[in-house]
């Protein structure tokens, strides 16, 4: 239902005297859907982030001793297979299947879903190759928070 309707002057040849323009009231359903999509993606990212921490980060940090922080560990075949055979395909394919399943057509909501493959594919690779920030790999909770957010996080050094 339009809030305000008017007839513009026929300045352009496409406009006739019967052309009507209207102002519509905002539809707040979009914002409810946006919150639901963000929560859904955050839950998916939290589950996948906990798996990434347990399989890729925790084994490498438990092998390092407190005295020898420069010791590097090699990537195991299980870690490599998890990262490239499970983690990355899940990150890339999950948004595509969710967009089809939920029948999302709004460009803004589609972009929210597509932030996951962009950010988390890089976070899986940094976990695999040992470039995860120190504060994020401190414990499982920190890493799940780090992995679940599509934006940058600054951890308090204290």
mmCIF file of C-alpha atoms in Angstrom:
data_model
loop_
_atom_site.group_PDB
_atom_site.id
_atom_site.type_symbol
_atom_site.label_atom_id
_atom_site.label_comp_id
_atom_site.label_asym_id
_atom_site.label_seq_id
_atom_site.Cartn_x
_atom_site.Cartn_y
_atom_site.Cartn_z
ATOM 1 C CA UNK A 1 0.000 0.000 0.000
ATOM 2 C CA UNK A 2 1.697 3.239 -1.082
ATOM 3 C CA UNK A 3 2.292 5.983 1.460
ATOM 4 C CA UNK A 4 2.358 8.765 -1.125
ATOM 5 C CA UNK A 5 1.462 8.788 -4.853
ATOM 6 C CA UNK A 6 2.109 11.473 -7.455
ATOM 7 C CA UNK A 7 2.122 11.999 -11.223
ATOM 8 C CA UNK A 8 5.447 13.336 -12.536
ATOM 9 C CA UNK A 9 5.503 15.968 -15.257
ATOM 10 C CA UNK A 10 5.924 14.387 -18.718
ATOM 11 C CA UNK A 11 9.543 15.500 -19.193
ATOM 12 C CA UNK A 12 10.794 12.268 -20.749
ATOM 13 C CA UNK A 13 9.128 10.808 -23.837
ATOM 14 C CA UNK A 14 8.568 7.470 -22.015
ATOM 15 C CA UNK A 15 6.436 9.182 -19.407
ATOM 16 C CA UNK A 16 2.868 9.802 -20.270
ATOM 17 C CA UNK A 17 0.266 11.690 -18.351
ATOM 18 C CA UNK A 18 -0.886 8.365 -16.900
ATOM 19 C CA UNK A 19 2.534 7.589 -15.318
ATOM 20 C CA UNK A 20 2.198 7.303 -11.549
ATOM 21 C CA UNK A 21 5.019 7.146 -8.994
ATOM 22 C CA UNK A 22 4.588 5.958 -5.417
ATOM 23 C CA UNK A 23 6.544 5.897 -2.193
ATOM 24 C CA UNK A 24 6.227 2.614 -0.330
ATOM 25 C CA UNK A 25 6.628 2.081 3.385
ATOM 26 C CA UNK A 26 9.650 0.014 4.423
ATOM 27 C CA UNK A 27 9.188 -3.722 4.808
ATOM 28 C CA UNK A 28 10.746 -4.909 8.069
ATOM 29 C CA UNK A 29 10.475 -8.613 7.221
ATOM 30 C CA UNK A 30 13.869 -8.317 5.538
ATOM 31 C CA UNK A 31 15.572 -7.474 8.830
ATOM 32 C CA UNK A 32 14.059 -10.502 10.554
ATOM 33 C CA UNK A 33 15.295 -12.680 7.715
ATOM 34 C CA UNK A 34 18.726 -11.048 7.912
ATOM 35 C CA UNK A 35 19.034 -11.872 11.617
ATOM 36 C CA UNK A 36 17.906 -15.454 10.973
ATOM 37 C CA UNK A 37 20.451 -15.871 8.157
ATOM 38 C CA UNK A 38 23.288 -14.466 10.278
ATOM 39 C CA UNK A 39 22.397 -16.777 13.180
ATOM 40 C CA UNK A 40 22.172 -19.772 10.834
ATOM 41 C CA UNK A 41 25.566 -19.026 9.301
ATOM 42 C CA UNK A 42 27.139 -18.398 12.707
ATOM 43 C CA UNK A 43 25.897 -21.770 13.987
ATOM 44 C CA UNK A 44 27.289 -23.552 10.916
ATOM 45 C CA UNK A 45 30.597 -21.710 11.306
ATOM 46 C CA UNK A 46 30.773 -22.540 15.023
ATOM 47 C CA UNK A 47 30.346 -26.261 14.355
ATOM 48 C CA UNK A 48 32.883 -26.262 11.540
ATOM 49 C CA UNK A 49 35.236 -24.040 13.554
ATOM 50 C CA UNK A 50 35.247 -26.488 16.455
ATOM 51 C CA UNK A 51 36.131 -29.313 14.053
ATOM 52 C CA UNK A 52 38.905 -27.217 12.516
ATOM 53 C CA UNK A 53 40.294 -26.469 15.974
ATOM 54 C CA UNK A 54 40.177 -30.099 17.139
ATOM 55 C CA UNK A 55 41.682 -31.537 13.941
ATOM 56 C CA UNK A 56 44.025 -28.851 12.632
ATOM 57 C CA UNK A 57 45.076 -26.612 15.526
ATOM 58 C CA UNK A 58 44.953 -28.657 18.733
ATOM 59 C CA UNK A 59 47.275 -31.468 17.550
ATOM 60 C CA UNK A 60 49.971 -29.005 16.481
ATOM 61 C CA UNK A 61 49.779 -26.890 19.648
ATOM 62 C CA UNK A 62 49.881 -29.921 21.948
ATOM 63 C CA UNK A 63 53.082 -31.156 20.273
ATOM 64 C CA UNK A 64 54.929 -27.926 20.962
ATOM 65 C CA UNK A 65 56.535 -27.588 24.336
ATOM 66 C CA UNK A 66 56.703 -24.387 26.338
ATOM 67 C CA UNK A 67 60.503 -24.340 26.088
ATOM 68 C CA UNK A 68 60.679 -24.863 22.328
ATOM 69 C CA UNK A 69 58.223 -22.482 20.646
ATOM 70 C CA UNK A 70 60.148 -22.451 17.378
ATOM 71 C CA UNK A 71 59.563 -26.158 16.779
ATOM 72 C CA UNK A 72 57.516 -26.680 13.640
ATOM 73 C CA UNK A 73 55.325 -29.667 12.986
ATOM 74 C CA UNK A 74 54.581 -31.199 9.633
ATOM 75 C CA UNK A 75 51.071 -31.512 8.257
ATOM 76 C CA UNK A 76 49.664 -35.017 8.632
ATOM 77 C CA UNK A 77 47.663 -36.696 5.908
ATOM 78 C CA UNK A 78 44.561 -36.603 8.130
ATOM 79 C CA UNK A 79 44.853 -32.858 8.539
ATOM 80 C CA UNK A 80 45.452 -32.339 4.834
ATOM 81 C CA UNK A 81 42.501 -34.568 3.916
ATOM 82 C CA UNK A 82 40.230 -32.841 6.422
ATOM 83 C CA UNK A 83 41.146 -29.355 5.182
ATOM 84 C CA UNK A 84 40.941 -30.004 1.446
ATOM 85 C CA UNK A 85 38.507 -32.932 1.417
ATOM 86 C CA UNK A 86 35.961 -31.866 4.028
ATOM 87 C CA UNK A 87 36.457 -28.317 5.360
ATOM 88 C CA UNK A 88 36.879 -26.381 2.128
ATOM 89 C CA UNK A 89 34.119 -28.254 0.231
ATOM 90 C CA UNK A 90 31.737 -27.675 3.159
ATOM 91 C CA UNK A 91 32.559 -23.970 3.275
ATOM 92 C CA UNK A 92 32.073 -23.565 -0.472
ATOM 93 C CA UNK A 93 29.000 -25.772 -0.980
ATOM 94 C CA UNK A 94 26.962 -25.035 2.166
ATOM 95 C CA UNK A 95 25.926 -21.508 1.126
ATOM 96 C CA UNK A 96 24.900 -22.701 -2.335
ATOM 97 C CA UNK A 97 22.691 -25.463 -0.939
ATOM 98 C CA UNK A 98 21.224 -23.186 1.738
ATOM 99 C CA UNK A 99 20.364 -20.516 -0.843
ATOM 100 C CA UNK A 100 18.525 -23.112 -2.912
ATOM 101 C CA UNK A 101 16.866 -24.785 0.085
ATOM 102 C CA UNK A 102 15.631 -21.529 1.630
ATOM 103 C CA UNK A 103 14.833 -20.040 -1.818
ATOM 104 C CA UNK A 104 16.599 -16.774 -1.014
ATOM 105 C CA UNK A 105 16.421 -14.282 -3.881
ATOM 106 C CA UNK A 106 17.298 -11.020 -2.164
ATOM 107 C CA UNK A 107 20.761 -9.850 -3.199
ATOM 108 C CA UNK A 108 21.599 -8.571 0.300
ATOM 109 C CA UNK A 109 20.766 -11.875 1.969
ATOM 110 C CA UNK A 110 22.673 -13.779 -0.710
ATOM 111 C CA UNK A 111 25.759 -11.686 0.052
ATOM 112 C CA UNK A 112 25.493 -12.564 3.755
ATOM 113 C CA UNK A 113 25.602 -16.254 2.829
ATOM 114 C CA UNK A 114 28.518 -15.765 0.447
ATOM 115 C CA UNK A 115 30.724 -14.140 3.090
ATOM 116 C CA UNK A 116 31.326 -17.596 4.584
ATOM 117 C CA UNK A 117 33.293 -19.129 1.686
ATOM 118 C CA UNK A 118 35.386 -16.006 1.249
ATOM 119 C CA UNK A 119 36.508 -15.686 4.866
ATOM 120 C CA UNK A 120 36.449 -19.249 6.188
ATOM 121 C CA UNK A 121 38.260 -20.864 3.273
ATOM 122 C CA UNK A 122 41.213 -18.657 4.144
ATOM 123 C CA UNK A 123 40.848 -19.398 7.863
ATOM 124 C CA UNK A 124 40.958 -23.144 7.200
ATOM 125 C CA UNK A 125 44.136 -22.715 5.166
ATOM 126 C CA UNK A 126 45.777 -20.559 7.820
ATOM 127 C CA UNK A 127 44.916 -23.211 10.444
ATOM 128 C CA UNK A 128 46.362 -25.948 8.233
ATOM 129 C CA UNK A 129 49.630 -24.140 7.578
ATOM 130 C CA UNK A 130 50.049 -22.712 11.105
ATOM 131 C CA UNK A 131 49.273 -19.032 10.556
ATOM 132 C CA UNK A 132 46.318 -18.742 12.942
ATOM 133 C CA UNK A 133 46.632 -15.735 15.291
ATOM 134 C CA UNK A 134 48.034 -16.666 18.697
ATOM 135 C CA UNK A 135 45.012 -15.383 20.641
ATOM 136 C CA UNK A 136 42.584 -17.336 18.445
ATOM 137 C CA UNK A 137 44.354 -20.661 18.932
ATOM 138 C CA UNK A 138 44.653 -20.177 22.692
ATOM 139 C CA UNK A 139 41.563 -22.322 23.330
ATOM 140 C CA UNK A 140 38.494 -23.740 21.604
ATOM 141 C CA UNK A 141 36.193 -20.893 22.654
ATOM 142 C CA UNK A 142 38.461 -18.203 21.195
ATOM 143 C CA UNK A 143 38.830 -20.099 17.940
ATOM 144 C CA UNK A 144 35.092 -20.709 17.527
ATOM 145 C CA UNK A 145 34.466 -16.980 18.059
ATOM 146 C CA UNK A 146 37.237 -16.155 15.569
ATOM 147 C CA UNK A 147 35.960 -18.647 12.972
ATOM 148 C CA UNK A 148 32.274 -17.754 13.368
ATOM 149 C CA UNK A 149 32.617 -14.043 12.696
ATOM 150 C CA UNK A 150 32.914 -12.859 9.110
ATOM 151 C CA UNK A 151 34.634 -9.668 10.213
ATOM 152 C CA UNK A 152 37.964 -9.018 11.881
ATOM 153 C CA UNK A 153 38.350 -9.543 15.612
ATOM 154 C CA UNK A 154 40.884 -7.911 17.900
ATOM 155 C CA UNK A 155 41.569 -9.959 21.041
ATOM 156 C CA UNK A 156 42.458 -8.151 24.255
ATOM 157 C CA UNK A 157 46.113 -9.001 25.003
ATOM 158 C CA UNK A 158 45.522 -9.090 28.767
#
